[in-house]
Each structure stands twice: as structure tokens, then as C-alpha cells.
CSV table of C-alpha atoms in Angstrom, one decimal:
chain,number,residue,atom,x,y,z
A,10,MET,CA,252.6,35.4,12.8
A,11,PRO,CA,249.9,32.7,12.7
A,12,ASP,CA,248.9,31.0,15.9
A,13,GLU,CA,250.5,27.5,15.6
A,14,SER,CA,248.2,26.1,18.3
A,15,ARG,CA,245.2,26.6,15.9
A,16,SER,CA,244.1,24.1,13.3
A,17,TYR,CA,243.9,25.8,10.0
A,18,GLU,CA,241.5,24.4,7.4
A,19,LEU,CA,241.3,25.1,3.7
A,20,PRO,CA,237.8,25.9,2.3
A,21,MET,CA,238.3,23.1,-0.3
A,22,THR,CA,238.3,20.5,2.5
A,23,SER,CA,234.5,20.9,3.0
A,24,PRO,CA,232.7,17.6,2.1
A,25,ASP,CA,229.6,19.6,1.4
A,26,ALA,CA,231.0,21.7,-1.5
A,27,PRO,CA,229.1,21.1,-4.8
A,28,PHE,CA,230.6,18.9,-7.6
A,29,TRP,CA,231.8,20.4,-10.8
A,30,PRO,CA,230.5,18.2,-13.7
A,31,ALA,CA,232.0,20.4,-16.4
A,32,ALA,CA,235.5,20.0,-15.1
A,33,GLU,CA,235.0,16.3,-14.6
A,34,ARG,CA,233.9,15.9,-18.2
A,35,LEU,CA,236.9,17.8,-19.4
A,36,LEU,CA,239.2,15.3,-17.8
A,37,SER,CA,237.0,12.3,-18.7
A,38,LEU,CA,237.0,11.2,-15.0
A,39,PRO,CA,235.4,7.8,-14.2
A,40,PRO,CA,232.6,7.8,-11.6
A,41,GLU,CA,234.9,7.0,-8.7
A,42,TRP,CA,236.7,10.4,-9.1
A,43,ARG,CA,234.9,13.7,-8.6
A,44,ILE,CA,235.8,17.3,-8.6
A,45,ARG,CA,234.4,19.7,-5.9
A,46,ARG,CA,234.4,23.4,-6.2
A,47,HIS,CA,234.3,26.3,-3.7
A,48,ASP,CA,234.4,29.8,-5.4
A,49,GLN,CA,237.7,30.0,-7.4
A,50,LEU,CA,239.1,26.7,-5.9
A,51,ALA,CA,238.5,23.1,-6.9
A,52,TRP,CA,239.9,19.8,-5.8
A,53,LEU,CA,239.8,16.1,-6.5
A,54,ASP,CA,237.6,14.0,-4.3
A,55,PRO,CA,239.0,11.6,-3.3
A,56,ALA,CA,242.6,12.6,-4.0
A,57,PRO,CA,245.4,10.0,-4.7
A,58,SER,CA,247.9,9.3,-2.0
A,59,PHE,CA,251.4,10.8,-1.8
A,60,GLU,CA,252.9,7.5,-2.8
A,61,TRP,CA,250.7,7.4,-5.9
A,62,TYR,CA,252.1,10.8,-6.8
A,63,ARG,CA,255.7,9.7,-6.1
A,64,ASN,CA,255.2,6.7,-8.3
A,65,PHE,CA,253.6,8.8,-11.0
A,66,TYR,CA,256.4,11.4,-11.2
A,67,ASN,CA,259.1,8.6,-11.2
A,68,ASN,CA,257.4,6.6,-14.0
A,69,GLU,CA,254.5,8.0,-16.2
A,70,TYR,CA,255.6,11.6,-16.0
A,71,LEU,CA,259.2,10.9,-16.8
A,72,ASN,CA,258.4,8.6,-19.7
A,73,ASP,CA,255.6,10.7,-21.3
A,74,PRO,CA,256.5,11.6,-24.9
A,75,LEU,CA,254.7,15.0,-24.8
A,76,HIS,CA,256.7,16.2,-21.7
A,77,ALA,CA,259.9,14.8,-23.2
A,78,GLU,CA,259.3,16.8,-26.4
A,79,LEU,CA,258.5,20.0,-24.3
A,80,PHE,CA,261.7,19.5,-22.4
A,81,ARG,CA,263.8,19.1,-25.6
A,82,ASN,CA,262.1,21.7,-27.7
A,83,PRO,CA,264.7,24.6,-28.2
A,84,ILE,CA,262.1,27.3,-28.9
A,85,ILE,CA,260.2,26.5,-25.7
A,86,ARG,CA,263.4,26.4,-23.8
A,87,ARG,CA,264.5,29.8,-25.0
A,88,ARG,CA,261.2,31.3,-24.0
A,89,LYS,CA,261.4,29.7,-20.6
A,90,GLU,CA,264.9,31.1,-20.1
A,91,GLU,CA,263.8,34.6,-21.0
A,92,TYR,CA,260.8,34.3,-18.7
A,93,PHE,CA,262.9,33.1,-15.8
A,94,ARG,CA,265.5,35.8,-16.3
A,95,ASN,CA,262.7,38.3,-15.9
A,96,ARG,CA,261.3,36.5,-12.9
A,97,ILE,CA,264.7,36.5,-11.2
A,98,ALA,CA,265.1,40.2,-11.8
A,99,ARG,CA,261.7,40.8,-10.2
A,100,ILE,CA,262.6,38.7,-7.2
A,101,VAL,CA,265.9,40.5,-6.7
A,102,ASP,CA,264.0,43.9,-7.0
A,103,CYS,CA,261.4,42.8,-4.4
A,104,LEU,CA,264.1,41.4,-2.1
A,105,GLY,CA,266.1,44.7,-2.3
A,106,ARG,CA,269.4,42.9,-2.6
A,107,GLU,CA,271.1,39.9,-4.1
A,108,PRO,CA,269.7,36.7,-2.6
A,109,VAL,CA,272.1,34.5,-0.6
A,110,GLY,CA,270.4,31.3,-1.8
A,111,ILE,CA,267.5,30.3,-4.0
A,112,LEU,CA,265.6,27.0,-3.6
A,113,ASP,CA,263.6,25.7,-6.6
A,114,VAL,CA,261.0,23.2,-5.4
A,115,GLY,CA,259.9,21.0,-8.2
A,116,ALA,CA,263.0,21.8,-10.3
A,117,GLY,CA,261.9,19.6,-13.2
A,118,ASP,CA,264.2,20.0,-16.2
A,119,GLY,CA,266.4,22.5,-14.4
A,120,VAL,CA,265.9,25.5,-16.7
A,121,PHE,CA,265.3,27.9,-13.8
A,122,LEU,CA,268.3,26.5,-12.0
A,123,SER,CA,270.5,27.1,-15.1
A,124,VAL,CA,269.3,30.6,-15.6
A,125,ALA,CA,269.7,31.5,-11.9
A,126,ARG,CA,273.3,30.1,-11.9
A,127,GLN,CA,274.1,32.1,-15.1
A,128,SER,CA,272.9,35.2,-13.2
A,129,GLY,CA,275.4,34.5,-10.5
A,130,HIS,CA,273.1,33.1,-7.8
A,131,THR,CA,273.5,30.2,-5.5
A,132,VAL,CA,270.7,27.7,-6.2
A,133,ILE,CA,269.5,24.4,-4.9
A,134,GLY,CA,266.8,22.3,-6.5
A,135,VAL,CA,264.4,19.7,-5.1
A,136,GLU,CA,262.7,17.3,-7.5
A,137,LEU,CA,260.4,14.4,-6.6
A,138,CYS,CA,261.4,12.5,-9.8
A,139,ALA,CA,264.8,11.0,-9.0
A,140,GLU,CA,265.9,10.6,-12.6
A,141,ALA,CA,264.8,14.2,-13.4
A,142,ALA,CA,266.8,15.4,-10.4
A,143,LYS,CA,269.9,13.5,-11.6
A,144,THR,CA,269.6,15.0,-15.1
A,145,ALA,CA,269.0,18.5,-13.9
A,146,ALA,CA,272.0,18.4,-11.6
A,147,SER,CA,274.2,17.0,-14.5
A,148,GLU,CA,273.1,19.6,-17.0
A,149,THR,CA,273.1,22.6,-14.7
A,150,GLY,CA,275.9,21.9,-12.2
A,151,ALA,CA,273.5,22.8,-9.4
A,152,SER,CA,272.8,20.7,-6.4
A,153,VAL,CA,269.4,19.0,-7.0
A,154,LEU,CA,268.0,16.8,-4.2
A,155,ALA,CA,265.7,14.0,-5.1
A,156,GLY,CA,262.7,13.9,-2.8
A,157,ASP,CA,260.0,16.0,-1.1
A,158,ILE,CA,260.5,18.7,1.5
A,159,LEU,CA,257.7,17.2,3.7
A,160,HIS,CA,258.1,13.5,3.3
A,161,ASP,CA,261.9,13.1,3.0
A,162,ASP,CA,264.8,14.0,5.2
A,163,LEU,CA,266.5,16.7,3.1
A,164,SER,CA,269.1,19.2,4.2
A,165,PHE,CA,270.0,22.4,2.6
A,166,PRO,CA,273.7,23.6,2.8
A,167,ALA,CA,273.1,27.3,2.3
A,168,PRO,CA,270.8,29.9,3.9
A,169,ILE,CA,267.6,30.3,1.8
A,170,ASP,CA,266.5,33.8,0.9
A,171,VAL,CA,264.1,32.8,-1.8
A,172,VAL,CA,261.9,29.7,-2.5
A,173,VAL,CA,260.3,29.4,-5.9
A,174,MET,CA,257.6,27.0,-7.2
A,175,HIS,CA,256.7,27.1,-10.9
A,176,HIS,CA,253.4,25.2,-11.5
A,177,VAL,CA,254.1,23.0,-8.5
A,178,PHE,CA,251.8,24.2,-5.8
A,179,GLU,CA,248.7,22.7,-7.4
A,180,HIS,CA,250.4,19.3,-7.2
A,181,LEU,CA,250.7,19.3,-3.4
A,182,LEU,CA,248.3,17.3,-1.3
A,183,ARG,CA,248.9,19.3,1.9
A,184,PRO,CA,249.4,22.9,0.8
A,185,LEU,CA,249.3,24.5,4.2
A,186,ASP,CA,251.9,22.1,5.6
A,187,TYR,CA,254.2,23.0,2.7
A,188,LEU,CA,253.7,26.7,3.4
A,189,ARG,CA,254.7,26.2,7.0
A,190,ALA,CA,257.8,24.2,5.9
A,191,ILE,CA,258.8,26.9,3.4
A,192,ARG,CA,258.4,29.6,6.0
A,193,ASN,CA,260.7,27.6,8.3
A,194,LEU,CA,263.3,27.3,5.5
A,195,LEU,CA,263.3,31.0,4.6
A,196,GLN,CA,265.6,33.6,6.2
A,197,PRO,CA,263.8,36.5,7.8
A,198,GLY,CA,262.5,38.8,5.1
A,199,GLY,CA,262.8,36.1,2.5
A,200,ILE,CA,260.5,35.6,-0.5
A,201,PHE,CA,258.3,32.8,-1.6
A,202,ALA,CA,257.4,33.1,-5.3
A,203,PHE,CA,255.0,30.7,-6.8
A,204,GLU,CA,252.9,30.5,-9.9
A,205,ILE,CA,249.8,28.3,-10.5
A,206,PRO,CA,247.7,27.6,-13.7
A,207,GLN,CA,244.1,28.7,-14.0
A,208,GLN,CA,242.7,25.3,-14.9
A,209,PHE,CA,239.2,24.9,-16.5
A,210,ILE,CA,238.5,28.6,-16.7
A,211,ASN,CA,241.3,29.6,-19.0
A,212,PRO,CA,240.6,30.4,-22.7
A,213,ILE,CA,241.7,27.0,-24.0
A,214,ASP,CA,239.6,25.0,-21.5
A,215,LEU,CA,236.6,27.3,-22.1
A,216,VAL,CA,236.7,26.5,-25.8
A,217,TYR,CA,236.9,22.8,-25.0
A,218,ARG,CA,233.9,23.2,-22.8
A,219,ALA,CA,231.9,25.2,-25.4
A,220,LEU,CA,232.6,22.5,-28.0
A,221,GLY,CA,231.9,19.7,-25.7
A,222,ARG,CA,235.4,18.3,-26.2
A,223,GLN,CA,237.1,16.0,-23.7
A,224,ARG,CA,240.6,14.9,-23.0
A,225,PRO,CA,241.2,11.1,-22.8
A,226,PHE,CA,241.4,9.9,-19.2
A,227,SER,CA,244.9,9.1,-18.0
A,228,ALA,CA,247.1,9.5,-15.0
A,229,TYR,CA,247.4,13.2,-16.1
A,230,SER,CA,243.7,13.6,-15.3
A,231,LEU,CA,244.7,13.1,-11.6
A,232,HIS,CA,248.1,14.8,-11.3
A,233,HIS,CA,246.5,18.0,-9.9
A,234,PRO,CA,244.8,17.4,-6.6
A,235,TYR,CA,243.9,21.1,-6.5
A,236,PHE,CA,242.8,23.5,-9.2
């Protein structure tokens, strides 16, 4: 168990870490935004505030036509459902029993919630975008709370055996504080399952870098404070 009296610092908080110009060019960042890198980790410097992110996920993110198409595309949805069925089976295998409750942090369009419910599990979702939370709850029948587990007063009606985050952890400004909050939510012996993208050094981004291609600057250039 970590010593709670200590102050834990992430290596990416170092102000002396070198900048990463190749990543900055990929995102077409203006001069006031930089990316620093330490080994396999990188981060925005400076990072937007939490309120900036709350506004982003309740406005630009929700209304973006690309994300809307991805949410509606039936082929993508079927693939996500198959992927999540396999993920749930692995979680149950690791836990060694059927989980009492599963919490999906960053529930988005609710596909994971839907698949988990179809598998007979009790699920709860948390989603920062209020409209997305409402839609996910309506379409899945699951309880989906609108808000953030650190910044909002949220209560969870069932014991939590499993917390999942699918491409959410890289969006969090205070990752260690979220880890502590998740640990406090979990029952003894519970599981935290999370997945993050390998940004800038994945095959697609490497091709972009080799060709000198850039993505137009937008709010999406800033939606990951960590890489």
C-alpha cells in the first residue's frame, strides 16, 4: 500500500523535460502550446484547465460530425461490441468470479455498458458530457451519471468490483488523483482495466511524420493533456 503521507510526482511534471517538435507539428500547435517528452511519456505544456475540458466535452466533442458518424456507424459498433465482449470475458477470468458491479468511467456512447448488461452484469456509467450521459442511459437502460469522479459529488449505489476506462486515462489532468479515487471505489481484490492509445509513435502517425503531413489545429489538438 502506498504511503499516503508522501507526495508522489509523475516524471512528466518536470519543467526541464525537452520539447517534442515532431509531435507539435503533427497537431499544428501554435507557439503558446508545447509538448514535452520524458521517455515514453509526453504532455501538453501548459495544459488546459478542467473547466476547459468540461466545456469541450459538452460542446465541441458532442457536436463534432466525425465523432457523430463513428457513434452511428453500424460496422464500427459491431466491432466495438465484439471487442468489449472479449474484454469482459477477460475481466471475469482475471477476477475469478462474476463481478458484483462494473463502473465505466468515460462511458461515451454506452456501447460497453450495453454489452456488459447483455452479459448479465450490473453496470454504472460516468460521463463528463451531460447530453452523452443522458443518451447512453436512455439507449442502454443503465444508470449513467453526468460528471467527473474527482470534481463532482457522485454516489454509486452498488459495490464496485471493476472499474474500466477505454481511451479515457490520457484525457485526465490529475492521473494519480484519479488512481487514488478509483482504488477507494474498488472492493478488495477488485480490478481496474484501462486502455490508452499510443499517440505519435503508432504506424499512422509515423507515416504522417515521414511525409511531413499535419492535422489542422483545433480543440482536438488539445484534448489529450498526456500522451
